[in-house]
mmCIF file of C-alpha atoms in Angstrom:
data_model
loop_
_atom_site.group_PDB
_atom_site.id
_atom_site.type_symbol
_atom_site.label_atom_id
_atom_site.label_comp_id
_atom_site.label_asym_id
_atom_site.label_seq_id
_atom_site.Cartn_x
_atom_site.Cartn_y
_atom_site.Cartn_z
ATOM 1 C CA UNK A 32 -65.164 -13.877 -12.435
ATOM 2 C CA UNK A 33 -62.217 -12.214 -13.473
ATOM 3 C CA UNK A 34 -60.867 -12.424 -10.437
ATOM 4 C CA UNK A 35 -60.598 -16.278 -10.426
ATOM 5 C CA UNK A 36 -58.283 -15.528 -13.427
ATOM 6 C CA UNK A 37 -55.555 -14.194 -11.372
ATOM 7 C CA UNK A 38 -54.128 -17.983 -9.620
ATOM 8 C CA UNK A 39 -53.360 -18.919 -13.360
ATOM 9 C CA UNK A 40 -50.839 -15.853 -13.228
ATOM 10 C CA UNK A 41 -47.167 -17.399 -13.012
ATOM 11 C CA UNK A 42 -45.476 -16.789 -9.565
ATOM 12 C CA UNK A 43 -43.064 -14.624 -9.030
ATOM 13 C CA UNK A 44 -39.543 -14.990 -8.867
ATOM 14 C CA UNK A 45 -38.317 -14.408 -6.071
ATOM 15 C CA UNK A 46 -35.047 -15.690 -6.297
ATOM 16 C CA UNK A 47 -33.236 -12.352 -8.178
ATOM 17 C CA UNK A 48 -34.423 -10.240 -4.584
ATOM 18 C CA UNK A 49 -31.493 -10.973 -2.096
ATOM 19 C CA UNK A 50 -29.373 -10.816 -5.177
ATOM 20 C CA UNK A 51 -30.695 -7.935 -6.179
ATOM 21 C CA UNK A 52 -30.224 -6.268 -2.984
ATOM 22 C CA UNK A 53 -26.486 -7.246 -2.414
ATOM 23 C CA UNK A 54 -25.208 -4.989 -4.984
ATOM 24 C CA UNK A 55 -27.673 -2.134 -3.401
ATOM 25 C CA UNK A 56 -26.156 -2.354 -0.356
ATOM 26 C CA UNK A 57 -22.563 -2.870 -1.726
ATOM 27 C CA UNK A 58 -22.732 0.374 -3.797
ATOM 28 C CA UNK A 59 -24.141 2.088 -0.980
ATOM 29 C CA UNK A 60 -21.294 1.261 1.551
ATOM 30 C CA UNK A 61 -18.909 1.905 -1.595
ATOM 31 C CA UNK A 62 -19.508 5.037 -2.295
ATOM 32 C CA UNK A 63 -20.013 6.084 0.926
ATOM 33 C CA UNK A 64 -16.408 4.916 1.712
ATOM 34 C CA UNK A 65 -14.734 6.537 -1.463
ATOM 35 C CA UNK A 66 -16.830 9.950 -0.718
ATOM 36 C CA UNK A 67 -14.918 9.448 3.164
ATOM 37 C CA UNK A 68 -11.608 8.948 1.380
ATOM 38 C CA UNK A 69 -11.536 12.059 -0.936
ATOM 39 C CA UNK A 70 -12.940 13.890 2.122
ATOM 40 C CA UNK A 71 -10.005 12.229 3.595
ATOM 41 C CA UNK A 72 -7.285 12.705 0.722
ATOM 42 C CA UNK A 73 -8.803 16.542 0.581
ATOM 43 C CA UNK A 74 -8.200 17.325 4.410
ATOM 44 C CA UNK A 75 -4.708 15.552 4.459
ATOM 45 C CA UNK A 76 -3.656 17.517 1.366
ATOM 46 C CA UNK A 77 -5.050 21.207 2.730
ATOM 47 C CA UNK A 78 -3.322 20.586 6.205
ATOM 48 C CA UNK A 79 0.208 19.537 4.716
ATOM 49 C CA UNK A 80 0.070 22.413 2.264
ATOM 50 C CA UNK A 81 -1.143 25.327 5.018
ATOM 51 C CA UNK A 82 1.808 23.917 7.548
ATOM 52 C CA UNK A 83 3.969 26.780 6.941
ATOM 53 C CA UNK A 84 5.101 29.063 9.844
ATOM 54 C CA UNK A 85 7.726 31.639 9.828
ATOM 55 C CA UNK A 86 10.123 31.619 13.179
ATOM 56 C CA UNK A 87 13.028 33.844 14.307
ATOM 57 C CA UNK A 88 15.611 30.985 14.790
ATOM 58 C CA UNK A 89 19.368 29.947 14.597
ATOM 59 C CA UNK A 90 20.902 29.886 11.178
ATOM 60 C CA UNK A 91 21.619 26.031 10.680
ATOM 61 C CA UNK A 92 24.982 27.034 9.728
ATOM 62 C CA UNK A 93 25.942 29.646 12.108
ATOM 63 C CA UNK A 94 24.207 29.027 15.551
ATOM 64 C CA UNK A 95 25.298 32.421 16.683
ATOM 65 C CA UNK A 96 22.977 34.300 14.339
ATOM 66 C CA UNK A 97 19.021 34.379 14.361
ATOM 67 C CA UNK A 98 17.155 34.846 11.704
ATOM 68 C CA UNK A 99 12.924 34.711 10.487
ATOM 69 C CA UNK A 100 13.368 31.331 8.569
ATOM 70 C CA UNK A 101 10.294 29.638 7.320
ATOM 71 C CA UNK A 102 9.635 25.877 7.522
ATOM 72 C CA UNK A 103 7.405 24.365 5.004
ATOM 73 C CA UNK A 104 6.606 20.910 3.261
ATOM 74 C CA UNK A 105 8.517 21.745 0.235
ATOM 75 C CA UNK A 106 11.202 21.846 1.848
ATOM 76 C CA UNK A 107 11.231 17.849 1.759
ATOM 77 C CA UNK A 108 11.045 16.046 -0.830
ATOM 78 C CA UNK A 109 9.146 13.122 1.220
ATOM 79 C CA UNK A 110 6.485 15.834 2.233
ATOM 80 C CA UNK A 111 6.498 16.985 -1.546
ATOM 81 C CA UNK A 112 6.043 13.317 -2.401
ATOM 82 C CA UNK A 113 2.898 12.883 0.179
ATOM 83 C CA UNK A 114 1.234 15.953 -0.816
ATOM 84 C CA UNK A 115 1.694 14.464 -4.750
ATOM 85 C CA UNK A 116 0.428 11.027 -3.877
ATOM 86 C CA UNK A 117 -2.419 12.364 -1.853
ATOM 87 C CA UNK A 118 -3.624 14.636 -4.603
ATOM 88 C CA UNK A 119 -3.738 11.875 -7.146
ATOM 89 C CA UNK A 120 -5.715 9.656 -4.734
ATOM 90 C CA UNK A 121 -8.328 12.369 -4.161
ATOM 91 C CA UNK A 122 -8.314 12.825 -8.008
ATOM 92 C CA UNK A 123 -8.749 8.589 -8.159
ATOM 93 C CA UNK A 124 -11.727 8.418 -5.039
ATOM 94 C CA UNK A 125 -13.699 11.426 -7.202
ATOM 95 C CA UNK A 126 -13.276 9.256 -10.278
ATOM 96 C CA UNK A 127 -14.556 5.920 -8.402
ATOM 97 C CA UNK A 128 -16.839 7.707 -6.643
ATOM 98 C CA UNK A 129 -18.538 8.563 -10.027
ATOM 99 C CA UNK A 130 -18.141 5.012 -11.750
ATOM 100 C CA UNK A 131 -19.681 3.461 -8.302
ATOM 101 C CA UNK A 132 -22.550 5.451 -8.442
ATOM 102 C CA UNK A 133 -23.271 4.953 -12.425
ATOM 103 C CA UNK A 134 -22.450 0.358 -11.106
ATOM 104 C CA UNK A 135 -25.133 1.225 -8.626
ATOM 105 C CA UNK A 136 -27.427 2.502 -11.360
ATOM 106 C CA UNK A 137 -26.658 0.367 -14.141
ATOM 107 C CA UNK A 138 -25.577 -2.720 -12.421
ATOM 108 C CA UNK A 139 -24.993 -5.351 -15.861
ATOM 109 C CA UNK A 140 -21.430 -4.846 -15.165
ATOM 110 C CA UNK A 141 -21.126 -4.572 -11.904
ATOM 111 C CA UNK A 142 -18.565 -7.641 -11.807
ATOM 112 C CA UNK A 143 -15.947 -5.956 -14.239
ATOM 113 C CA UNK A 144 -16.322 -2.831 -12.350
ATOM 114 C CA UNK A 145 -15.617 -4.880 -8.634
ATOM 115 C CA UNK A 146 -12.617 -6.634 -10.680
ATOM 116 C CA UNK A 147 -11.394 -3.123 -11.783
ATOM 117 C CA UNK A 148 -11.864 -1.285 -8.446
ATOM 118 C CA UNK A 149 -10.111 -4.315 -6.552
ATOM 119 C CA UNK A 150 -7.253 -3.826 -8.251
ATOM 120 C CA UNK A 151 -6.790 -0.187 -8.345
ATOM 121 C CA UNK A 152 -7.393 0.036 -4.669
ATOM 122 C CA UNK A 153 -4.664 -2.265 -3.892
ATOM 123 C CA UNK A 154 -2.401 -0.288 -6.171
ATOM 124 C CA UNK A 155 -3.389 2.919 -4.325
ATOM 125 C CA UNK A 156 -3.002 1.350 -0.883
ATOM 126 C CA UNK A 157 0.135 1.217 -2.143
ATOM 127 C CA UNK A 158 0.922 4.537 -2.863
ATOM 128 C CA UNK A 159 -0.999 6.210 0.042
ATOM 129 C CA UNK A 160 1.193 3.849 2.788
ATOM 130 C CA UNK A 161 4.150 4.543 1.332
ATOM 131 C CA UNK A 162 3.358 8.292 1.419
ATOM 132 C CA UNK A 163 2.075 8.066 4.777
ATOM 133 C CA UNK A 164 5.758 5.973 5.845
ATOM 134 C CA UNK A 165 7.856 8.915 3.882
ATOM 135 C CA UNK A 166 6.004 11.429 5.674
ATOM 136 C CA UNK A 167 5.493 9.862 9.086
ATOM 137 C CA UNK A 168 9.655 8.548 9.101
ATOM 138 C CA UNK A 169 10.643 12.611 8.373
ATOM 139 C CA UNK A 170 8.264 13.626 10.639
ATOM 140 C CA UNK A 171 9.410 11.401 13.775
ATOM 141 C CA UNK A 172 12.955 12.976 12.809
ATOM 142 C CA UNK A 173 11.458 16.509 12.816
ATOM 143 C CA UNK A 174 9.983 15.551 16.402
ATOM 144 C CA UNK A 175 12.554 13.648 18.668
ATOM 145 C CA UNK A 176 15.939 14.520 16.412
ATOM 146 C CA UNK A 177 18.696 11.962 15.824
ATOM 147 C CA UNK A 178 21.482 11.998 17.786
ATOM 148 C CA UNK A 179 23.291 9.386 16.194
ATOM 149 C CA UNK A 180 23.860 11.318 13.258
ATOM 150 C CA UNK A 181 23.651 15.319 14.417
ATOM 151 C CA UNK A 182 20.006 15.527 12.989
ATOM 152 C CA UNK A 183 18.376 17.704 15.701
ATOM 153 C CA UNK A 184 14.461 17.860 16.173
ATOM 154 C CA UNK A 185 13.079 21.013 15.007
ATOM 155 C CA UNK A 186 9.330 20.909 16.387
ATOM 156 C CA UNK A 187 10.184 22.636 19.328
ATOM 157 C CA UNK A 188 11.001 25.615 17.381
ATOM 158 C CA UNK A 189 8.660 24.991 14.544
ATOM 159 C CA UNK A 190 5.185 23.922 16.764
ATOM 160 C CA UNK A 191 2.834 25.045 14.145
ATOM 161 C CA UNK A 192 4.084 23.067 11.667
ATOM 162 C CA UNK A 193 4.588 20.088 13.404
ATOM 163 C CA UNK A 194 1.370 19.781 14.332
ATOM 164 C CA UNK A 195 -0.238 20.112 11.128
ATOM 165 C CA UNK A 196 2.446 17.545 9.356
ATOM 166 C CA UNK A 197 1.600 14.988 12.362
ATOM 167 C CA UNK A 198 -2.028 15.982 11.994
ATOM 168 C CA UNK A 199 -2.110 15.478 8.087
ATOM 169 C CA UNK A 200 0.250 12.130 8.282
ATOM 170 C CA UNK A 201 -2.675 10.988 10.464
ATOM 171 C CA UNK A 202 -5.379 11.502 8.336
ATOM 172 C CA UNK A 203 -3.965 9.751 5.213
ATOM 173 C CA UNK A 204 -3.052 6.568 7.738
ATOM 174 C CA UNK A 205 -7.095 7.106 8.035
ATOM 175 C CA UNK A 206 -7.335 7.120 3.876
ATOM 176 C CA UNK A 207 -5.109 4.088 3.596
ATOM 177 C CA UNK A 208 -7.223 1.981 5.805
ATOM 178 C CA UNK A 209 -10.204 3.017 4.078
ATOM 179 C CA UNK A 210 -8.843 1.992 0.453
ATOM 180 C CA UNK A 211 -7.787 -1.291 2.993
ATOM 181 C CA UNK A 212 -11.595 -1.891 3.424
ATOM 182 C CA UNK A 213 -12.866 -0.708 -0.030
ATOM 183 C CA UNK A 214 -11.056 -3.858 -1.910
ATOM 184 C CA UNK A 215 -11.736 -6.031 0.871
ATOM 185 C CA UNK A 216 -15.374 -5.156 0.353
ATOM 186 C CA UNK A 217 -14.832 -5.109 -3.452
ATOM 187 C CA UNK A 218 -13.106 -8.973 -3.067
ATOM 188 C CA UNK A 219 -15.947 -10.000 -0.553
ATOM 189 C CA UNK A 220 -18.641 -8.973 -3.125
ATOM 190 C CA UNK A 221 -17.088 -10.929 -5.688
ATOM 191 C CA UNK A 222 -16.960 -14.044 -3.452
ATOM 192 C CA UNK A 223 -20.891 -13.621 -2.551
ATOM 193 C CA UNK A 224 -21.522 -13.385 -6.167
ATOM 194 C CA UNK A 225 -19.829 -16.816 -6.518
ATOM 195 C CA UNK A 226 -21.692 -18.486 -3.674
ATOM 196 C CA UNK A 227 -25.079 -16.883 -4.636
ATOM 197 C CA UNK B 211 -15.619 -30.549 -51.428
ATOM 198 C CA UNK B 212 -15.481 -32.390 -48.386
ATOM 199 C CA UNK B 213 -13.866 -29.414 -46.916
ATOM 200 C CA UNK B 214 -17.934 -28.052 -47.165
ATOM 201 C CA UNK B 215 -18.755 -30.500 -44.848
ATOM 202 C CA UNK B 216 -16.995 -29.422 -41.911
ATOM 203 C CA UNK B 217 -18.726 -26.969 -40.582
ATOM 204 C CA UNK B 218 -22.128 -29.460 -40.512
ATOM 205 C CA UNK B 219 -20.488 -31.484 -37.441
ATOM 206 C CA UNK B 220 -20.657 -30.558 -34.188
ATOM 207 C CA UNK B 221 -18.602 -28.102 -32.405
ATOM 208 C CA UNK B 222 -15.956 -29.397 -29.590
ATOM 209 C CA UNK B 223 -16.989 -28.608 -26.259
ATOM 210 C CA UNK B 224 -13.819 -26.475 -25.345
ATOM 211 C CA UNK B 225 -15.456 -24.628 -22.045
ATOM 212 C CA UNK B 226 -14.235 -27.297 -19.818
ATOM 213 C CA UNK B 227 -10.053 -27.146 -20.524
ATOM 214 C CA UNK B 228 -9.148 -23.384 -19.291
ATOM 215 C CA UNK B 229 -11.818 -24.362 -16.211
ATOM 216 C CA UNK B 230 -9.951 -27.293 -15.144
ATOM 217 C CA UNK B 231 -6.303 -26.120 -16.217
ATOM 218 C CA UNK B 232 -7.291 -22.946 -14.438
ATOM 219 C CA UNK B 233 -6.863 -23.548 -10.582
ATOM 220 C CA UNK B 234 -3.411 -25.630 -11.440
ATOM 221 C CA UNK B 235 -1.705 -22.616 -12.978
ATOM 222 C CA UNK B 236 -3.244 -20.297 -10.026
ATOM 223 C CA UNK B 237 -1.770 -22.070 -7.726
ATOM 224 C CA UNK B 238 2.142 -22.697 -9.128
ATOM 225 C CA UNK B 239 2.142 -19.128 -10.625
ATOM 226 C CA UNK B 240 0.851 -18.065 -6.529
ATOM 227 C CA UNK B 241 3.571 -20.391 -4.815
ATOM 228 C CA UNK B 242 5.701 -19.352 -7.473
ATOM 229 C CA UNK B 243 5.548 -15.747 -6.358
ATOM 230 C CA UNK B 244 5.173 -16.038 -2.384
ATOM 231 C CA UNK B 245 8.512 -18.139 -2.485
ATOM 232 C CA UNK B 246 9.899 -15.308 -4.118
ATOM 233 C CA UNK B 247 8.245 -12.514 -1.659
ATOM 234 C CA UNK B 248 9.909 -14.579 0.858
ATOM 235 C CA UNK B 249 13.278 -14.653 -0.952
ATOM 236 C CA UNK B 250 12.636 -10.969 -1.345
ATOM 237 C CA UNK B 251 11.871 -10.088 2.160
ATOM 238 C CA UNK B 252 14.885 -12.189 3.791
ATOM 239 C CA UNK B 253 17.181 -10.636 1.097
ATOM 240 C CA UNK B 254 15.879 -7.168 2.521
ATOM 241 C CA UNK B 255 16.189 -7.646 6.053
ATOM 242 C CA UNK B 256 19.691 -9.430 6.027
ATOM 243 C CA UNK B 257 21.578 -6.192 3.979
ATOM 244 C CA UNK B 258 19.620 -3.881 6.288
ATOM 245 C CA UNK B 259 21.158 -5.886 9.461
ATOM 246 C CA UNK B 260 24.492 -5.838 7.882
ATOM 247 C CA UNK B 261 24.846 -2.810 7.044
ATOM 248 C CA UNK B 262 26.989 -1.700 10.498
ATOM 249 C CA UNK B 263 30.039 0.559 9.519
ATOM 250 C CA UNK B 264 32.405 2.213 11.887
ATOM 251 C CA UNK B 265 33.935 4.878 10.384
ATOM 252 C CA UNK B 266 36.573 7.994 12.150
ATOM 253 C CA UNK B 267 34.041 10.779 11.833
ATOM 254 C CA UNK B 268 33.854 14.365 13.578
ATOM 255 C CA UNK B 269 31.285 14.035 16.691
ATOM 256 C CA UNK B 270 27.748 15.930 15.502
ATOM 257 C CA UNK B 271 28.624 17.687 18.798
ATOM 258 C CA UNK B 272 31.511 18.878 18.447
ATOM 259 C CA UNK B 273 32.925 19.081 14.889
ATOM 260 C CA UNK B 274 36.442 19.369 16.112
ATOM 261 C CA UNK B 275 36.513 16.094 17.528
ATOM 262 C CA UNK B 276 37.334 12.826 15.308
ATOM 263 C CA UNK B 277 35.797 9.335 16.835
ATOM 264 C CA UNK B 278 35.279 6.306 15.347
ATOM 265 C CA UNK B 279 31.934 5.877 15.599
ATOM 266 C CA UNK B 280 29.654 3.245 14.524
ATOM 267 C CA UNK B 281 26.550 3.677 11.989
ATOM 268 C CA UNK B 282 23.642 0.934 11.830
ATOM 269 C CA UNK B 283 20.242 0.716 11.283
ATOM 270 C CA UNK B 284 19.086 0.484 14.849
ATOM 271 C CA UNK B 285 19.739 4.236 15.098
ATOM 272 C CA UNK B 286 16.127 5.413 13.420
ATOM 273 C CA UNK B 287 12.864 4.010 14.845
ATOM 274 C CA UNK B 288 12.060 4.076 10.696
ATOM 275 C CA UNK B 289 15.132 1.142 9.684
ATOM 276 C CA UNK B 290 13.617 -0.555 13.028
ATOM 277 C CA UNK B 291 10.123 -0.391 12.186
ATOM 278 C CA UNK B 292 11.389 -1.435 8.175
ATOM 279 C CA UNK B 293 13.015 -4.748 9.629
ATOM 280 C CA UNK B 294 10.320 -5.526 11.670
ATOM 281 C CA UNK B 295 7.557 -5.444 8.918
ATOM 282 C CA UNK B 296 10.154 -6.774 6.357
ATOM 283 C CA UNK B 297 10.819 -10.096 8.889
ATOM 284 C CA UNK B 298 6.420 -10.300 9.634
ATOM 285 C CA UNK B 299 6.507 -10.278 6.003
ATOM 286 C CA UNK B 300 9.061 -12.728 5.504
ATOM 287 C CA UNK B 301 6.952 -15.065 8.353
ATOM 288 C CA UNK B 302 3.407 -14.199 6.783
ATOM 289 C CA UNK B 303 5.187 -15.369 3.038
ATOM 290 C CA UNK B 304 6.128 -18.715 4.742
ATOM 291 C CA UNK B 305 2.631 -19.664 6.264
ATOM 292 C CA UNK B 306 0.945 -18.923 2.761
ATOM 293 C CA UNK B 307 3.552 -20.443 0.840
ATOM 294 C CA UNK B 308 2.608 -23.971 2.404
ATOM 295 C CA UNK B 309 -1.206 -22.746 2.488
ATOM 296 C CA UNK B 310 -1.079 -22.486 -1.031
ATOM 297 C CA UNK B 311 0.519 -25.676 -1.791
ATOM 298 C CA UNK B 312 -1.803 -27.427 0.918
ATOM 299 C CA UNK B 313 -4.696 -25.315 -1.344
ATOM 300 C CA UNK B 314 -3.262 -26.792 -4.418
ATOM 301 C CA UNK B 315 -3.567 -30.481 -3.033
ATOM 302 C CA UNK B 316 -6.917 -30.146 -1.742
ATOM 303 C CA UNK B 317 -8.699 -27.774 -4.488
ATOM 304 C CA UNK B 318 -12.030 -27.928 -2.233
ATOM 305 C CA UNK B 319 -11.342 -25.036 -0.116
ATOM 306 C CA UNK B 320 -9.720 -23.004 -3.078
ATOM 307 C CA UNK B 321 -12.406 -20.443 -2.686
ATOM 308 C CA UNK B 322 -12.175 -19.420 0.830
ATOM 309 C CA UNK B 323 -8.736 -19.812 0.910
ATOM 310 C CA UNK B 324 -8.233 -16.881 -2.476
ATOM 311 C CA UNK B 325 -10.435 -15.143 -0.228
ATOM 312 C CA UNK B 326 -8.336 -15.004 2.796
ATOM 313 C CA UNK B 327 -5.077 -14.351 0.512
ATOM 314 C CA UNK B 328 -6.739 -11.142 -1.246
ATOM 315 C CA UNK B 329 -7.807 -10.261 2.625
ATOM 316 C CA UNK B 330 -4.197 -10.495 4.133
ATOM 317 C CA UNK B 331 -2.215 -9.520 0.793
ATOM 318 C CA UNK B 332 -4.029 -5.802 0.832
ATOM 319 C CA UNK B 333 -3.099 -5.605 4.323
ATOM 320 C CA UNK B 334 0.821 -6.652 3.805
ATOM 321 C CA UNK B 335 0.901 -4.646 0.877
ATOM 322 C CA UNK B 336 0.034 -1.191 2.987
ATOM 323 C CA UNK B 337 2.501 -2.986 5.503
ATOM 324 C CA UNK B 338 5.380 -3.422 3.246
ATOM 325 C CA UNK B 339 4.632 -0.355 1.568
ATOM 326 C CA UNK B 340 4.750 2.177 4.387
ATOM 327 C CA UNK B 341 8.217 0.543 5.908
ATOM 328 C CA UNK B 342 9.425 0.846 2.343
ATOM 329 C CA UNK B 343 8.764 4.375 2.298
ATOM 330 C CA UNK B 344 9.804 5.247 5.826
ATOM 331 C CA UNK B 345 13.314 4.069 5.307
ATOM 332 C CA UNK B 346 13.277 4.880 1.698
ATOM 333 C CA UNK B 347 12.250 9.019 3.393
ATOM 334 C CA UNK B 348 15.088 8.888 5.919
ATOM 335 C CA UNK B 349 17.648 6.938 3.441
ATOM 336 C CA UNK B 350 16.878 9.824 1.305
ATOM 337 C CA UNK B 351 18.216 12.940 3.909
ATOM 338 C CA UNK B 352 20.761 10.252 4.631
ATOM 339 C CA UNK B 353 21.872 10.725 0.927
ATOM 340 C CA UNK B 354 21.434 14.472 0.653
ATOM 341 C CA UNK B 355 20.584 15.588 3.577
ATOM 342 C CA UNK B 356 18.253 18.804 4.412
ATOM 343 C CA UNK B 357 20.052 22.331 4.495
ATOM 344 C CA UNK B 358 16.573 23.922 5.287
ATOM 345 C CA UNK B 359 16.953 22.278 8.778
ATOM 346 C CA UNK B 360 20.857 21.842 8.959
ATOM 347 C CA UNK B 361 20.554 18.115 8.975
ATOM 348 C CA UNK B 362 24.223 16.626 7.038
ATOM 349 C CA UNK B 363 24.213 14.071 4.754
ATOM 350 C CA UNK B 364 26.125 10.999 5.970
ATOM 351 C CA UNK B 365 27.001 9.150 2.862
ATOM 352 C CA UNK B 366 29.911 10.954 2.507
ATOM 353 C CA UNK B 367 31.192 9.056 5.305
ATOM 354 C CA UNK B 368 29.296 5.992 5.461
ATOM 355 C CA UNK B 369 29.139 4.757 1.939
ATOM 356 C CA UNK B 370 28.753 0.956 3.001
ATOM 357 C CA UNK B 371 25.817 1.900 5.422
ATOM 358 C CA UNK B 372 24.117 4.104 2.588
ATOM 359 C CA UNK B 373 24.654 1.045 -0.301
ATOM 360 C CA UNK B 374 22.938 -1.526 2.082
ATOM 361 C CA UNK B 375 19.790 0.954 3.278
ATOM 362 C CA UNK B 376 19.210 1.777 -0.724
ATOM 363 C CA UNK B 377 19.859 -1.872 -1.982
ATOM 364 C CA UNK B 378 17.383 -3.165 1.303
ATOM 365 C CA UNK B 379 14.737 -0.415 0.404
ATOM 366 C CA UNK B 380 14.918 -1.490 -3.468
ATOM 367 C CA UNK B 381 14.437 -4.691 -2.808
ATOM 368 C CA UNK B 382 11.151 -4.299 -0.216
ATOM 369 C CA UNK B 383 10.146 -2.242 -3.251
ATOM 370 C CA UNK B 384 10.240 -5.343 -5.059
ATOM 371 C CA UNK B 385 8.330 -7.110 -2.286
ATOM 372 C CA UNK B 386 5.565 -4.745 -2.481
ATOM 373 C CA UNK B 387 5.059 -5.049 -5.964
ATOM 374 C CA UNK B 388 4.967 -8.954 -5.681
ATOM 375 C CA UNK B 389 2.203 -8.420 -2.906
ATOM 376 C CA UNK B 390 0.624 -5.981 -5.082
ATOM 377 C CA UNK B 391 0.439 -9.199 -7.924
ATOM 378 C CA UNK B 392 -0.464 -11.931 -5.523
ATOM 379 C CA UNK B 393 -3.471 -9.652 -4.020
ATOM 380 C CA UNK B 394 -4.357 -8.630 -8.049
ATOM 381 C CA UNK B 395 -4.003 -12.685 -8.815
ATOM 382 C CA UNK B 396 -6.311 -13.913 -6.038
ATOM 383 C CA UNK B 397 -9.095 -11.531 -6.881
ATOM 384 C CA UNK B 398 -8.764 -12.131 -10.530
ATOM 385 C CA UNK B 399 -8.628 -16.024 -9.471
ATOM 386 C CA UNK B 400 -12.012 -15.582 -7.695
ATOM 387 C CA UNK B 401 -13.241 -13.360 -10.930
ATOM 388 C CA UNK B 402 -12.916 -16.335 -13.515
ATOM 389 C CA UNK B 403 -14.409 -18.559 -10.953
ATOM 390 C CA UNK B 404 -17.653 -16.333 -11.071
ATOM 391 C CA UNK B 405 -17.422 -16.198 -15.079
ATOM 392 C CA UNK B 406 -16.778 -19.920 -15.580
#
């Protein structure tokens, strides 16, 4: 007879399961992205700062004579500047990484935290394009020259080095549209929890 | 004593005001600041444009030789690829400038509509952001040039050319910090819609 008991029981609700699932599969696609971007940050960073190559060239200043001169980021202060804003954004995607995961586990404020990471990301979108511009402008000069102004290339001398500075610029185009897609997802979220 | 009594009546609902004054600030404060992005980004790309010079100079060839020769930003791919994303910019501020005020008529699509501005804002941002630094990186050897890879400064001689780039790159600065606000504002707009 007990069993007859068990109709009485009130039904379940049944409406907090697709909203409980959203934020799962937010958080999951979040921190999968920010654990991509300080992969990304990471690789961009180690490549720039392991360009260096020693060649036997002309002295800038006196064609005639050849000397072992070495070319490496720090000797620009845009390549300086990318390496700086690339470490700080692998220092921000560890940080976010960690606060996504604890959202994911503790989601009660889960809306604050989506407000919070949309606008850092933009902010740092910011800062990793206009690295990746600095970088990828002194680089094209590095590659084809300018005439107009005497500025001649130097990657046929320097090949090593060129490639790793193209390389590297490449990657952190990679990181900026990643933070591109993390606060679209972060501003998408927030609409669904508006509609739901 | 009657002063007792006023806590016994019934509190003012006050919920309502910021909910309904909310979307009417939004959306002067947003066409507020996209007029000025577009003020911004026309201001940018007309100094850049100007900023031709002819000046007698030695030829980078051959230093013996004085020319007058021309300098203007259609010399570096990066002042190209800065006007081009400074005029898209200028285009993309127009189209959500009367958006916005078409959003501020009809309230009913607000929601979709913040969506689509935090969407395209992130990507303009990483737009204006990278041109900014591209011409901001080559403006810089333009200033002091690069002795590690014997490229001259040209200020020296073209200090017209050199106050336009800087003044054209401070103000895209500018533009990417409004972007920055708008993109912040439209997610934050969405936010209190959740909350309210």
């Amino acid at each position: 007879m007990a069993s007859t008991d068990k109709p009485a029981s009130p039904p379940k609700p049944e409406a907090p399961l697709p909203a409980s699932k959203c934020p799962f599969n937010y958080s999951v696609v979040d921190v999968t992205l920010r654990v991509l971007l300080f992969a990304a940050t990471v690789t961009s960073v180690v490549v720039m700062v392991s360009s260096k190559q020693t060649e036997v060239v002309p002295l800038p200043t006196m064609p005639t004579v050849r000397l072992p001169l070495p070319a490496k980021f720090s000797h620009s202060p845009a390549l300086i500047y990318f390496v700086a804003a690339l470490s700080v954004t692998g220092l921000y995607s560890i940080i976010t990484t960690l606060a996504s995961i604890s959202v994911a586990l503790t989601p009660a404020y889960s809306k604050s935290f989506l407000l919070v990471f949309a606008f850092l990301d933009v902010v740092f979108v910011g800062i990793v394009a206009s690295a990746t511009g600095a970088a990828g402008g002194v680089a094209y000069i590095g590659l084809k020259g300018n005439n107009h102004v005497g500025w001649n290339k130097i990657c046929n001398a320097y090949d090593k080095f060129c490639r790793h500075v193209g390389s590297s610029v490449a990657v952190s185009l990679f990181a900026a549209i990643l933070l591109v897609l993390l606060s679209m997802m972060s501003t998408f979220t927030l609409y669904k929890k508006i509609r739901d």
